[in-house]
Amino acid sequence: MPPEKESVAILLGNEAIARGAYEAGVAVATGYPGTPSTEVIEALAKMPDIWVQWSPNEKVALEVATGASFAGARALVAMKHVGLNVAADPLLTFCYMPVKGGTVIVSAGDPGMFSSQNEQDNRHYGCIARIPVLAPSDSQEAKDFTIAAFDISEHFSTPVILFTTTRLSHGRSAVSLGKRIKPSRTLEFVPRIQDFVMVPANARKRHPIVEQRLDALKEYAENCQFNKMELKDRDIGFVTGGIAYQYVKEAFPEASVLKLGLAYPLPKKLIADFASQVDRLFVVEEGDPFWEKEILAMGIDVIGQGLTGPAVFPRTGELSTDIVRRAVETHLGAKPPVEEEPRDALPLRPPTLCAGCPHRGVFYVLAKCRLNVTGDIGCYALGASPPFNSLHTCTCMGASIGEAMGLEKAMGTEFSRRTVAVIGDSTFLHSGIAPLIDVVYNRGTVTVVILDNGTTAMTGHQDNPASGRDARGKPAPRVDLEALVRACGVKDVSIADPYDLEGTEKAIREAVSREEPSVVITRRSCALTSGTAKPPVHYLSELCIECGNCFRIGCPALEKENKRPRVNETLCNGCYMCVQLCKSGALAEQEA
Ligand code: SF4
Ligand code: SF4
């Protein structure tokens, strides 16, 4: 239960956003897990008086929030940056509608791509949708901006994007806690066809209203309390915002700064005023030269990512205090400091599937069968790594099945006999169902392997419609994946246990041999959540013939000592897949 009285807590940026939504009286919170946004919904799920849910994908999540807003309820929807691509379809029409209940879209970017397939800068969505974007730079602002975002949303009748990046989402700082506002208005749905039915005749009338709203937001930006001018030394001025503001302040505490808390639309008069008061103007922004482009278009010279002059700041990856300091000093002619050797650096470890991960069995089989594999987003993307090297594409959520279909249509059905699409349970529900229907409808013969580990593992084990629990961990109706796949029109459906290598191989070989769509569901709980770990495998060195077969499963619990395995008993969870690979009996199961 969150404290109701005034107090201070050290919160993650994501927790602070959740707290802000709670205090703002949010009624409905929804999202799809995705690093670095996941903790927003997880934190809200611990709070009372709010409907909190994981949706099957971000589009659905935003549509649920939109519905709540139609009734006048405050609604929050959270997703990672690429999730907004999925939700872009409803967003770009919802932004034409008058917003009744404040609606805040948390979009968490991942500069540096710690766990993403690209590093897109979602401030652009504000520009495309003509809606405001707020960019907090610490946890206190994350809370305050969230509350303000609901107010702005209702005042200007617009959805609002709260834009964060990894360091803000996952960094902690002190936050003053306040009380939850009890919503005073009565929730009701009043049908307003001209406002809520975006057929062309109505949408045409709404578009000029959206443009007028943007003009009003531009005026608001000039005096917005979140755009702050800090005038100090006039030699250098920085236009910055978000987490980059912290880097600038740390690197150049005496410089003048214009902090853009409202990242879009820009306060042009304020920027011109600031620019006129400093000798040199730098724009420090993580991601694209978004502000740089707008300021250059105003006819003001700026030093930034090099849209006109030299590129001083990088356009890819995360910024840091060090990067900002060095970039500015180098530009001003200072000698770059000698690189220091990092002290006590942690050894680099390549990412790998966990010991006992059921996906290992599937990728071992796919590698053994030398199949072409179209892949998807999830832990199993690590199937592309050695020793398997058996995941050959990975584009976005749900792309594996459509890509396998495209390969078949281009290369012929014989190629399809040597190809499978792999997709996780959560990802299949997110966006794998429609492409599977496409395969059936357009007479494809694709084989799909659904790696069902009973959770959304990659983002930290969130539940999904097939896991049997809801966002608060309470029992929930469970989607029957087998029945769902059959309902899509797939007749050839089989279930395999990925710990049973022979059985899994048989199921996959049979499935790909068929000249009709087929689905193999490989079912085994994630090794980290199953709670059924068996005793570590037993190694009988006298029987070992040093054939190296056991290493083909790539398990980190089997360390290589010369040509022999050494079992790391702390890591081994007793899946016994390696036992099946050792033909001389040197690896054996142990009695519990
Ligand atoms: S039984 Fe073998 S494959 Fe399974 S976790 Fe232990 S060492 Fe790894
Ligand atoms: S598979 Fe068996 S025999 Fe071969 S190296 Fe591993 S333990 Fe030794």
Coordinates of C-alpha atoms and ligand atoms in Angstrom, one line a residue:
M1 CA 0.0 0.0 0.0
P2 CA 1.6 3.3 -1.0
P3 CA 2.0 5.9 1.8
E4 CA -0.8 8.5 1.8
K5 CA 1.0 11.1 3.9
E6 CA 3.7 13.4 2.7
S7 CA 7.1 11.5 2.8
V8 CA 10.1 10.9 0.7
A9 CA 11.1 7.7 -1.1
I10 CA 14.0 6.7 -3.3
L11 CA 12.3 5.5 -6.5
L12 CA 13.3 4.3 -9.9
G13 CA 12.2 6.7 -12.6
N14 CA 9.6 4.0 -13.7
E15 CA 8.3 3.7 -10.1
A16 CA 8.1 7.5 -9.8
I17 CA 5.9 7.5 -13.0
A18 CA 3.7 4.9 -11.4
R19 CA 3.5 7.0 -8.2
G20 CA 2.7 10.1 -10.2
A21 CA -0.1 8.3 -12.0
Y22 CA -1.4 7.0 -8.7
E23 CA -1.4 10.5 -7.1
A24 CA -3.0 11.9 -10.3
G25 CA -6.0 9.6 -9.7
V26 CA -5.4 7.3 -12.7
A27 CA -8.2 4.7 -13.0
V28 CA -6.9 2.4 -15.7
A29 CA -3.3 1.4 -16.4
T30 CA -2.2 -0.9 -19.2
G31 CA 0.8 -1.9 -21.2
Y32 CA 3.0 -4.5 -22.7
P33 CA 6.3 -5.4 -21.0
G34 CA 9.4 -4.1 -22.7
T35 CA 12.7 -3.0 -21.3
P36 CA 13.1 -0.2 -20.1
S37 CA 9.4 0.5 -19.5
T38 CA 8.3 -2.6 -17.7
E39 CA 8.4 -1.5 -14.0
V40 CA 5.8 1.2 -14.6
I41 CA 3.0 -1.3 -14.8
E42 CA 4.7 -3.6 -12.3
A43 CA 4.7 -0.8 -9.7
L44 CA 1.1 0.2 -10.5
A45 CA 0.1 -3.4 -10.0
K46 CA 1.0 -3.1 -6.3
M47 CA -1.3 -0.1 -5.9
P48 CA -5.0 -0.2 -4.9
D49 CA -8.0 1.5 -6.6
I50 CA -6.6 1.2 -10.1
W51 CA -7.5 -1.3 -12.9
V52 CA -4.0 -2.6 -14.0
Q53 CA -3.5 -5.0 -16.8
W54 CA -0.9 -6.4 -19.2
S55 CA -2.4 -6.3 -22.7
P56 CA -1.5 -8.8 -25.4
N57 CA 0.2 -5.9 -27.3
E58 CA 0.7 -2.1 -27.2
K59 CA -2.0 -1.4 -29.8
V60 CA -4.6 -3.1 -27.6
A61 CA -3.1 -1.4 -24.5
L62 CA -3.6 2.0 -26.0
E63 CA -7.1 1.1 -27.2
V64 CA -8.1 0.1 -23.7
A65 CA -6.7 3.4 -22.4
T66 CA -8.6 5.2 -25.1
G67 CA -11.9 3.5 -24.1
A68 CA -11.3 4.5 -20.4
S69 CA -10.7 8.0 -21.5
F70 CA -14.0 8.1 -23.5
A71 CA -15.7 7.5 -20.2
G72 CA -13.8 10.4 -18.5
A73 CA -11.4 8.2 -16.6
R74 CA -7.7 9.0 -16.4
A75 CA -5.7 6.3 -18.2
L76 CA -2.0 5.5 -18.5
V77 CA -0.4 3.2 -21.0
A78 CA 3.3 2.1 -20.9
M79 CA 5.5 0.6 -23.5
K80 CA 9.0 0.6 -24.8
H81 CA 9.9 2.7 -27.8
V82 CA 9.3 0.1 -30.5
G83 CA 6.0 -0.6 -28.8
L84 CA 4.8 2.8 -29.9
N85 CA 5.2 1.6 -33.5
V86 CA 2.6 -1.1 -32.8
A87 CA 0.3 1.4 -31.1
A88 CA 0.9 4.1 -33.7
D89 CA -2.2 3.2 -35.6
P90 CA -4.7 4.0 -32.8
L91 CA -2.5 6.9 -31.6
L92 CA -2.5 8.8 -34.9
T93 CA -6.3 8.7 -34.9
F94 CA -6.9 9.1 -31.2
C95 CA -5.0 12.3 -31.4
Y96 CA -7.8 13.7 -33.6
M97 CA -10.4 13.0 -30.9
P98 CA -11.2 15.2 -27.9
V99 CA -9.7 13.7 -24.8
K100 CA -12.1 13.5 -21.9
G101 CA -10.2 11.6 -19.3
G102 CA -6.5 12.5 -19.2
T103 CA -4.4 10.0 -21.3
V104 CA -0.7 9.6 -20.8
I105 CA 1.5 7.4 -23.0
V106 CA 4.8 6.4 -21.4
S107 CA 7.3 5.7 -24.1
A108 CA 10.7 4.4 -22.9
G109 CA 13.6 4.7 -25.3
D110 CA 16.7 2.6 -25.3
P111 CA 19.6 4.6 -26.7
G112 CA 22.6 2.2 -27.0
M113 CA 20.2 -0.7 -27.7
F114 CA 20.8 -2.6 -24.4
S115 CA 17.8 -4.8 -25.2
S116 CA 16.2 -3.6 -28.4
Q117 CA 16.4 -4.0 -32.1
N118 CA 16.8 -0.3 -32.9
E119 CA 17.3 3.0 -31.0
Q120 CA 14.5 5.2 -32.5
D121 CA 13.8 8.5 -30.9
N122 CA 10.2 8.8 -30.1
R123 CA 10.0 12.5 -29.7
H124 CA 9.2 12.3 -33.4
Y125 CA 5.9 10.7 -32.6
G126 CA 4.9 14.0 -30.8
C127 CA 5.6 15.8 -34.1
I128 CA 3.7 13.3 -36.2
A129 CA 0.7 13.1 -33.9
R130 CA 0.7 16.8 -33.1
I131 CA 0.7 16.1 -29.4
P132 CA 2.9 17.3 -26.5
V133 CA 5.9 15.3 -25.3
L134 CA 7.2 15.7 -21.8
A135 CA 10.8 14.6 -20.9
P136 CA 11.7 14.3 -17.2
S137 CA 15.3 14.2 -16.1
D138 CA 15.2 12.6 -12.7
S139 CA 12.7 10.6 -10.6
Q140 CA 11.1 13.6 -8.9
E141 CA 10.4 15.1 -12.3
A142 CA 9.2 11.7 -13.5
K143 CA 6.5 11.9 -10.8
D144 CA 5.7 15.6 -11.2
F145 CA 5.7 15.5 -15.0
T146 CA 3.3 12.5 -14.9
I147 CA 0.8 14.4 -12.8
A148 CA 1.2 17.4 -15.0
A149 CA 0.8 15.3 -18.1
F150 CA -2.7 14.3 -17.0
D151 CA -3.6 17.9 -16.4
I152 CA -2.2 19.0 -19.8
S153 CA -4.0 16.2 -21.5
E154 CA -7.4 17.3 -20.1
H155 CA -6.7 21.0 -20.4
F156 CA -5.7 20.8 -24.1
S157 CA -7.9 17.8 -24.8
T158 CA -4.9 15.8 -26.2
P159 CA -3.1 12.6 -25.4
V160 CA 0.4 13.3 -24.0
I161 CA 3.6 11.3 -24.4
L162 CA 5.9 11.0 -21.4
F163 CA 9.2 10.3 -23.0
T164 CA 12.0 8.6 -21.0
T165 CA 15.2 6.8 -21.7
T166 CA 17.0 3.9 -19.9
R167 CA 19.1 5.9 -17.4
L168 CA 16.0 7.8 -16.3
S169 CA 13.7 4.7 -16.2
H170 CA 16.2 2.6 -14.3
G171 CA 18.1 5.3 -12.2
R172 CA 17.0 6.0 -8.6
S173 CA 16.6 9.4 -6.9
A174 CA 14.6 10.9 -4.1
V175 CA 10.9 11.7 -4.6
S176 CA 8.5 13.6 -2.4
L177 CA 5.3 11.6 -2.2
G178 CA 1.8 13.2 -2.1
K179 CA -1.7 12.1 -1.7
R180 CA -3.9 10.5 -4.3
I181 CA -6.4 12.8 -5.9
K182 CA -9.9 11.3 -5.7
P183 CA -11.5 12.0 -9.1
S184 CA -14.5 14.1 -8.5
R185 CA -16.3 13.8 -11.9
T186 CA -18.9 11.1 -12.6
L187 CA -17.7 8.6 -15.2
E188 CA -20.1 8.3 -18.1
F189 CA -20.0 7.6 -21.8
V190 CA -21.9 10.1 -23.9
P191 CA -22.0 9.1 -27.5
R192 CA -20.6 11.9 -29.6
I193 CA -20.5 10.5 -33.1
Q194 CA -18.9 13.5 -34.7
D195 CA -16.0 13.4 -32.1
F196 CA -15.5 9.7 -31.6
V197 CA -16.3 8.2 -35.0
M198 CA -13.4 9.1 -37.3
V199 CA -14.9 8.4 -40.7
P200 CA -13.6 10.9 -43.3
A201 CA -16.4 13.4 -42.9
N202 CA -15.8 13.8 -39.2
A203 CA -12.0 13.4 -39.3
R204 CA -11.8 16.3 -41.9
K205 CA -13.5 18.5 -39.4
R206 CA -11.3 17.4 -36.5
H207 CA -7.9 18.0 -38.3
P208 CA -8.0 21.8 -38.2
I209 CA -8.9 21.6 -34.5
V210 CA -5.8 19.5 -34.0
E211 CA -3.7 22.1 -35.7
Q212 CA -5.3 24.9 -33.6
R213 CA -4.6 22.8 -30.5
L214 CA -0.9 22.6 -31.5
D215 CA -0.8 26.4 -31.9
A216 CA -2.2 26.7 -28.4
L217 CA 0.4 24.2 -27.1
K218 CA 3.2 26.3 -28.7
E219 CA 2.0 29.3 -26.8
Y220 CA 1.8 27.2 -23.6
A221 CA 5.4 26.0 -24.2
E222 CA 6.7 29.6 -24.0
N223 CA 5.7 29.8 -20.3
C224 CA 5.6 26.2 -19.4
Q225 CA 7.1 25.7 -15.9
F226 CA 9.1 22.7 -17.2
N227 CA 11.1 24.8 -19.7
K228 CA 13.7 26.5 -17.5
M229 CA 16.4 29.0 -18.3
E230 CA 19.4 28.9 -16.0
L231 CA 21.6 31.8 -16.8
K232 CA 25.2 31.7 -15.5
D233 CA 28.4 32.0 -17.5
R234 CA 27.4 33.5 -20.9
D235 CA 30.4 32.0 -22.9
I236 CA 28.6 28.7 -23.5
G237 CA 24.9 27.9 -23.5
F238 CA 23.3 24.5 -23.7
V239 CA 19.8 23.6 -24.9
T240 CA 19.2 20.2 -23.4
G241 CA 16.6 18.1 -21.6
G242 CA 15.8 14.7 -20.3
I243 CA 18.7 12.7 -18.9
A244 CA 21.1 14.7 -21.1
Y245 CA 20.4 17.7 -18.8
Q246 CA 22.0 15.8 -15.9
Y247 CA 25.1 15.1 -18.0
V248 CA 25.4 18.8 -19.0
K249 CA 25.0 20.0 -15.4
E250 CA 27.6 17.6 -14.1
A251 CA 30.1 18.3 -16.9
F252 CA 29.6 22.1 -17.0
P253 CA 28.0 23.3 -13.7
E254 CA 28.8 27.0 -14.4
A255 CA 27.4 27.1 -17.9
S256 CA 24.0 28.6 -18.9
V257 CA 21.3 26.0 -19.7
L258 CA 17.9 26.1 -21.3
K259 CA 16.2 22.9 -20.1
L260 CA 13.4 21.7 -22.3
G261 CA 11.1 19.7 -20.0
L262 CA 8.4 20.0 -22.7
A263 CA 10.3 18.3 -25.5
Y264 CA 7.6 19.1 -28.1
P265 CA 6.4 21.6 -29.2
L266 CA 9.3 23.9 -28.7
P267 CA 9.2 27.4 -27.1
K268 CA 10.7 29.3 -30.0
K269 CA 10.6 32.7 -28.4
L270 CA 12.3 31.4 -25.3
I271 CA 15.0 29.6 -27.4
A272 CA 15.7 32.8 -29.4
D273 CA 15.9 34.8 -26.1
F274 CA 18.3 32.3 -24.6
A275 CA 20.4 32.1 -27.8
S276 CA 20.8 35.9 -27.8
Q277 CA 22.3 35.8 -24.3
V278 CA 25.1 33.3 -24.9
D279 CA 28.1 33.4 -27.2
R280 CA 28.1 29.8 -28.3
L281 CA 25.0 27.6 -28.3
F282 CA 25.3 23.8 -28.0
V283 CA 22.3 21.4 -28.3
V284 CA 22.8 18.2 -26.2
E285 CA 20.2 15.6 -26.9
E286 CA 20.2 11.8 -26.8
G287 CA 19.0 10.2 -30.0
D288 CA 18.3 12.2 -33.1
P289 CA 19.1 15.9 -33.8
F290 CA 15.5 16.6 -33.1
W291 CA 15.8 20.0 -31.4
E292 CA 18.9 20.9 -33.4
K293 CA 16.9 20.7 -36.6
E294 CA 14.1 22.8 -35.2
I295 CA 16.4 25.5 -33.9
L296 CA 18.4 25.6 -37.1
A297 CA 15.1 26.1 -39.0
M298 CA 14.6 29.2 -36.8
G299 CA 17.8 30.6 -38.3
I300 CA 19.9 30.2 -35.1
D301 CA 23.4 28.6 -35.4
V302 CA 23.9 25.7 -33.0
I303 CA 26.6 23.2 -32.4
G304 CA 25.2 19.7 -32.1
Q305 CA 25.2 16.5 -34.1
G306 CA 26.4 18.1 -37.3
L307 CA 23.3 18.9 -39.3
T308 CA 25.1 21.9 -40.7
G309 CA 28.5 22.3 -38.9
P310 CA 30.8 19.6 -37.6
A311 CA 29.3 16.7 -35.6
V312 CA 30.3 17.4 -32.0
F313 CA 28.0 14.9 -30.3
P314 CA 27.4 11.3 -31.3
R315 CA 24.1 10.4 -33.1
T316 CA 24.1 6.8 -31.9
G317 CA 24.3 5.2 -28.5
E318 CA 23.9 6.7 -25.0
L319 CA 25.4 9.9 -23.9
S320 CA 27.2 10.3 -20.6
T321 CA 28.8 13.1 -18.6
D322 CA 32.2 12.1 -19.9
I323 CA 31.1 12.0 -23.5
V324 CA 29.5 15.5 -23.3
R325 CA 32.5 16.9 -21.5
R326 CA 35.0 15.5 -23.9
A327 CA 33.0 16.5 -27.0
V328 CA 32.6 20.1 -25.9
E329 CA 36.2 20.5 -24.7
T330 CA 37.6 19.0 -27.9
H331 CA 35.4 21.3 -30.0
L332 CA 36.7 24.3 -28.0
G333 CA 40.3 23.2 -28.7
A334 CA 41.3 21.5 -25.5
K335 CA 43.6 18.5 -25.8
P336 CA 41.6 15.3 -25.4
P337 CA 42.6 13.7 -22.1
V338 CA 44.6 10.5 -22.1
E339 CA 42.2 7.5 -21.9
E340 CA 42.5 5.8 -18.5
E341 CA 42.4 2.1 -18.3
P342 CA 39.2 1.1 -16.7
R343 CA 39.8 -0.1 -13.2
D344 CA 38.3 -3.3 -11.8
A345 CA 36.4 -3.8 -15.0
L346 CA 34.1 -6.8 -15.0
P347 CA 35.0 -9.6 -17.4
L348 CA 33.0 -9.4 -20.6
R349 CA 30.5 -12.3 -20.8
P350 CA 28.6 -12.9 -24.0
P351 CA 24.8 -13.2 -23.4
T352 CA 23.6 -16.7 -23.3
L353 CA 20.5 -18.8 -22.7
C354 CA 20.4 -19.9 -19.0
A355 CA 21.5 -23.3 -17.8
G356 CA 18.5 -25.6 -18.2
C357 CA 16.7 -23.2 -20.5
P358 CA 14.2 -25.3 -22.5
H359 CA 14.9 -23.2 -25.6
R360 CA 18.3 -24.9 -25.7
G361 CA 16.7 -28.2 -26.6
V362 CA 14.8 -26.6 -29.5
F363 CA 17.9 -24.9 -30.9
Y364 CA 20.0 -28.0 -30.5
V365 CA 17.4 -29.8 -32.6
L366 CA 17.1 -27.0 -35.2
A367 CA 20.9 -26.9 -35.6
K368 CA 21.1 -30.7 -35.8
C369 CA 18.4 -30.7 -38.5
R370 CA 20.2 -27.8 -40.4
L371 CA 17.0 -26.0 -40.8
N372 CA 16.5 -22.3 -41.9
V373 CA 15.0 -20.5 -39.0
T374 CA 13.1 -17.2 -39.1
G375 CA 13.3 -15.8 -35.6
D376 CA 11.4 -13.4 -33.3
I377 CA 11.8 -11.1 -30.3
G378 CA 12.5 -12.9 -27.0
C379 CA 15.2 -14.7 -25.0
Y380 CA 15.3 -17.3 -27.9
A381 CA 16.9 -14.7 -30.2
L382 CA 20.0 -16.0 -28.5
G383 CA 19.6 -19.1 -30.7
A384 CA 21.6 -17.0 -33.2
S385 CA 24.7 -17.4 -30.9
P386 CA 27.2 -20.3 -30.9
P387 CA 27.0 -23.2 -30.6
F388 CA 23.6 -23.2 -32.3
N389 CA 23.9 -20.5 -34.8
S390 CA 20.4 -21.5 -35.7
L391 CA 18.3 -18.3 -35.8
H392 CA 18.7 -16.6 -39.1
T393 CA 16.4 -13.5 -39.0
C394 CA 15.0 -11.3 -36.2
T395 CA 13.2 -8.2 -37.1
C396 CA 10.4 -7.3 -34.7
M397 CA 7.6 -8.8 -32.6
G398 CA 5.7 -11.3 -34.6
A399 CA 7.7 -11.1 -37.8
S400 CA 9.0 -14.7 -37.9
I401 CA 5.9 -16.3 -39.3
G402 CA 5.3 -13.7 -42.0
E403 CA 9.0 -13.9 -43.0
A404 CA 8.8 -17.7 -43.3
M405 CA 5.7 -17.3 -45.5
G406 CA 7.5 -14.7 -47.7
L407 CA 10.5 -17.1 -48.0
E408 CA 8.2 -19.9 -49.1
K409 CA 6.4 -17.7 -51.6
A410 CA 9.7 -16.6 -53.1
M411 CA 11.6 -19.9 -52.8
G412 CA 8.9 -22.5 -53.2
T413 CA 7.4 -25.2 -51.0
E414 CA 10.6 -27.3 -51.1
F415 CA 12.4 -24.5 -49.3
S416 CA 9.6 -24.5 -46.8
R417 CA 10.4 -28.2 -46.0
R418 CA 13.7 -27.0 -44.6
T419 CA 12.4 -23.9 -42.8
V420 CA 10.7 -23.1 -39.5
A421 CA 9.5 -20.0 -37.8
V422 CA 10.1 -19.8 -34.1
I423 CA 8.1 -17.5 -31.7
G424 CA 7.5 -17.4 -27.9
D425 CA 4.2 -17.8 -26.3
S426 CA 3.8 -14.1 -25.3
T427 CA 5.1 -12.9 -28.7
F428 CA 2.7 -15.3 -30.5
L429 CA -0.2 -13.7 -28.6
H430 CA 1.2 -10.2 -29.2
S431 CA 1.4 -10.4 -33.0
G432 CA 1.8 -14.0 -34.2
I433 CA -1.8 -14.9 -34.6
A434 CA -2.6 -12.7 -37.7
P435 CA 0.4 -14.0 -39.7
L436 CA -0.5 -17.6 -38.8
I437 CA -4.0 -16.9 -40.2
D438 CA -2.3 -15.5 -43.3
V439 CA -0.3 -18.7 -43.7
V440 CA -3.5 -20.8 -43.6
Y441 CA -5.6 -18.4 -45.7
N442 CA -3.0 -18.0 -48.4
R443 CA -2.2 -21.7 -48.6
G444 CA 1.3 -21.6 -47.1
T445 CA 2.9 -24.7 -45.7
V446 CA 5.0 -23.0 -43.0
T447 CA 6.0 -24.8 -39.8
V448 CA 5.8 -22.7 -36.7
V449 CA 7.5 -23.7 -33.4
I450 CA 5.9 -21.9 -30.5
L451 CA 8.4 -21.9 -27.6
D452 CA 5.9 -21.9 -24.7
N453 CA 7.8 -21.4 -21.4
G454 CA 4.7 -20.1 -19.7
T455 CA 5.9 -16.5 -19.2
T456 CA 7.2 -13.3 -20.8
A457 CA 10.7 -14.2 -19.7
M458 CA 12.9 -11.7 -21.4
T459 CA 11.5 -8.7 -19.7
G460 CA 11.4 -10.3 -16.2
H461 CA 8.7 -13.0 -16.2
Q462 CA 5.5 -10.9 -16.6
D463 CA 2.3 -12.8 -17.1
N464 CA 0.4 -13.0 -20.4
P465 CA -2.9 -14.4 -21.5
A466 CA -1.5 -17.9 -21.8
S467 CA 0.2 -18.0 -18.3
G468 CA -3.0 -18.2 -16.2
R469 CA -2.2 -15.2 -14.0
D470 CA -3.0 -11.5 -14.4
A471 CA -0.8 -8.4 -13.8
R472 CA -1.3 -8.6 -10.1
G473 CA -0.3 -12.3 -10.1
K474 CA -3.9 -13.5 -9.4
P475 CA -5.3 -16.5 -11.2
A476 CA -6.8 -15.5 -14.6
P477 CA -8.5 -17.4 -17.5
R478 CA -5.7 -19.1 -19.6
V479 CA -5.7 -19.0 -23.4
D480 CA -5.3 -22.6 -24.7
L481 CA -2.6 -22.1 -27.3
E482 CA -3.3 -25.5 -29.0
A483 CA -7.0 -24.7 -29.4
L484 CA -6.2 -21.2 -30.6
V485 CA -3.8 -22.5 -33.2
R486 CA -6.4 -25.0 -34.4
A487 CA -9.0 -22.2 -34.5
C488 CA -6.7 -20.3 -36.9
G489 CA -7.2 -23.3 -39.2
V490 CA -4.0 -25.2 -38.5
K491 CA -4.8 -28.9 -38.4
D492 CA -1.3 -30.3 -37.8
V493 CA -0.6 -29.4 -34.2
S494 CA 1.7 -31.3 -31.9
I495 CA 3.2 -30.7 -28.4
A496 CA 6.8 -31.6 -27.6
D497 CA 8.8 -31.4 -24.4
P498 CA 12.1 -29.6 -25.3
Y499 CA 14.0 -31.4 -22.6
D500 CA 13.2 -34.6 -24.6
L501 CA 15.6 -34.1 -27.5
E502 CA 14.6 -37.1 -29.5
G503 CA 10.9 -36.4 -29.1
T504 CA 11.4 -32.7 -30.1
E505 CA 13.4 -33.7 -33.1
K506 CA 10.8 -36.2 -34.2
A507 CA 8.0 -33.6 -33.8
I508 CA 9.9 -30.9 -35.8
R509 CA 11.0 -33.3 -38.6
E510 CA 7.5 -34.6 -39.0
A511 CA 6.0 -31.1 -39.0
V512 CA 8.4 -29.6 -41.7
S513 CA 7.8 -32.7 -43.9
R514 CA 4.1 -31.8 -44.2
E515 CA 2.7 -30.0 -47.2
E516 CA 0.3 -28.0 -45.0
P517 CA 0.7 -25.4 -42.2
S518 CA 1.9 -27.0 -39.0
V519 CA 2.6 -25.9 -35.5
V520 CA 4.8 -27.6 -32.9
I521 CA 4.3 -26.2 -29.3
T522 CA 7.4 -26.9 -27.3
R523 CA 6.2 -26.7 -23.7
R524 CA 8.4 -26.5 -20.6
S525 CA 8.5 -23.7 -18.0
C526 CA 11.3 -21.2 -18.0
A527 CA 14.2 -22.6 -16.0
L528 CA 14.2 -19.6 -13.7
T529 CA 10.5 -19.9 -12.7
S530 CA 9.8 -23.7 -12.9
G531 CA 10.8 -24.3 -9.3
T532 CA 11.3 -28.0 -10.2
A533 CA 15.1 -28.0 -10.5
K534 CA 16.6 -31.5 -10.1
P535 CA 20.0 -32.4 -8.6
P536 CA 23.0 -31.5 -10.7
V537 CA 24.2 -33.9 -13.4
H538 CA 26.7 -36.4 -12.3
Y539 CA 30.0 -36.7 -14.2
L540 CA 31.8 -40.1 -14.3
S541 CA 35.2 -39.1 -15.6
E542 CA 36.3 -42.7 -16.1
L543 CA 33.7 -43.2 -18.8
C544 CA 34.4 -40.0 -20.7
I545 CA 35.9 -40.5 -24.1
E546 CA 36.4 -36.7 -24.7
C547 CA 34.1 -36.7 -27.7
G548 CA 32.8 -33.2 -26.9
N549 CA 29.2 -34.0 -27.8
C550 CA 27.8 -32.6 -24.5
F551 CA 29.1 -29.1 -25.4
R552 CA 26.7 -29.0 -28.4
I553 CA 24.0 -28.0 -26.0
G554 CA 26.0 -24.9 -25.1
C555 CA 25.1 -25.0 -21.4
P556 CA 27.1 -22.6 -19.2
A557 CA 26.9 -25.1 -16.4
L558 CA 29.2 -27.4 -18.4
E559 CA 32.6 -25.8 -18.3
K560 CA 35.3 -27.0 -20.6
E561 CA 38.5 -28.3 -19.0
N562 CA 40.8 -29.4 -21.9
K563 CA 38.4 -31.7 -23.7
R564 CA 36.4 -32.7 -20.7
P565 CA 33.4 -31.2 -19.0
R566 CA 33.4 -29.8 -15.5
V567 CA 29.9 -29.5 -14.0
N568 CA 29.3 -26.1 -12.3
E569 CA 26.9 -27.5 -9.7
T570 CA 25.7 -24.0 -8.7
L571 CA 24.4 -23.3 -12.2
C572 CA 23.2 -26.8 -13.2
N573 CA 19.5 -27.2 -12.7
G574 CA 19.3 -30.9 -13.7
C575 CA 17.5 -30.6 -17.1
Y576 CA 19.6 -33.6 -18.2
M577 CA 19.7 -32.6 -21.8
C578 CA 23.5 -33.1 -21.8
V579 CA 22.9 -36.7 -20.5
Q580 CA 21.0 -37.4 -23.7
L581 CA 24.0 -36.3 -25.8
C582 CA 26.6 -38.4 -23.9
K583 CA 26.7 -41.7 -25.6
S584 CA 29.3 -43.2 -23.4
G585 CA 27.3 -42.7 -20.2
A586 CA 29.8 -40.3 -18.6
L587 CA 27.0 -37.9 -17.7
A588 CA 24.2 -39.3 -15.6
E589 CA 21.1 -38.3 -13.8
Q590 CA 21.2 -38.2 -10.0
E591 CA 18.6 -39.5 -7.6
A592 CA 16.8 -36.6 -5.9
Ligands
SF4_1 S1 21.9 -31.1 -16.7 FE1 23.5 -30.6 -18.2 S2 22.5 -29.3 -19.7 FE2 21.1 -29.4 -17.9 S3 21.7 -27.6 -16.7 FE3 22.9 -29.3 -16.0 S4 24.8 -29.2 -17.1 FE4 23.4 -28.0 -18.2
SF4_2 S1 29.6 -36.2 -24.2 FE1 30.2 -37.6 -22.6 S2 32.0 -38.6 -23.3 FE2 31.7 -36.8 -24.6 S3 33.0 -35.2 -23.7 FE3 30.9 -35.0 -22.9 S4 31.0 -36.2 -21.0 FE4 32.7 -36.8 -22.2

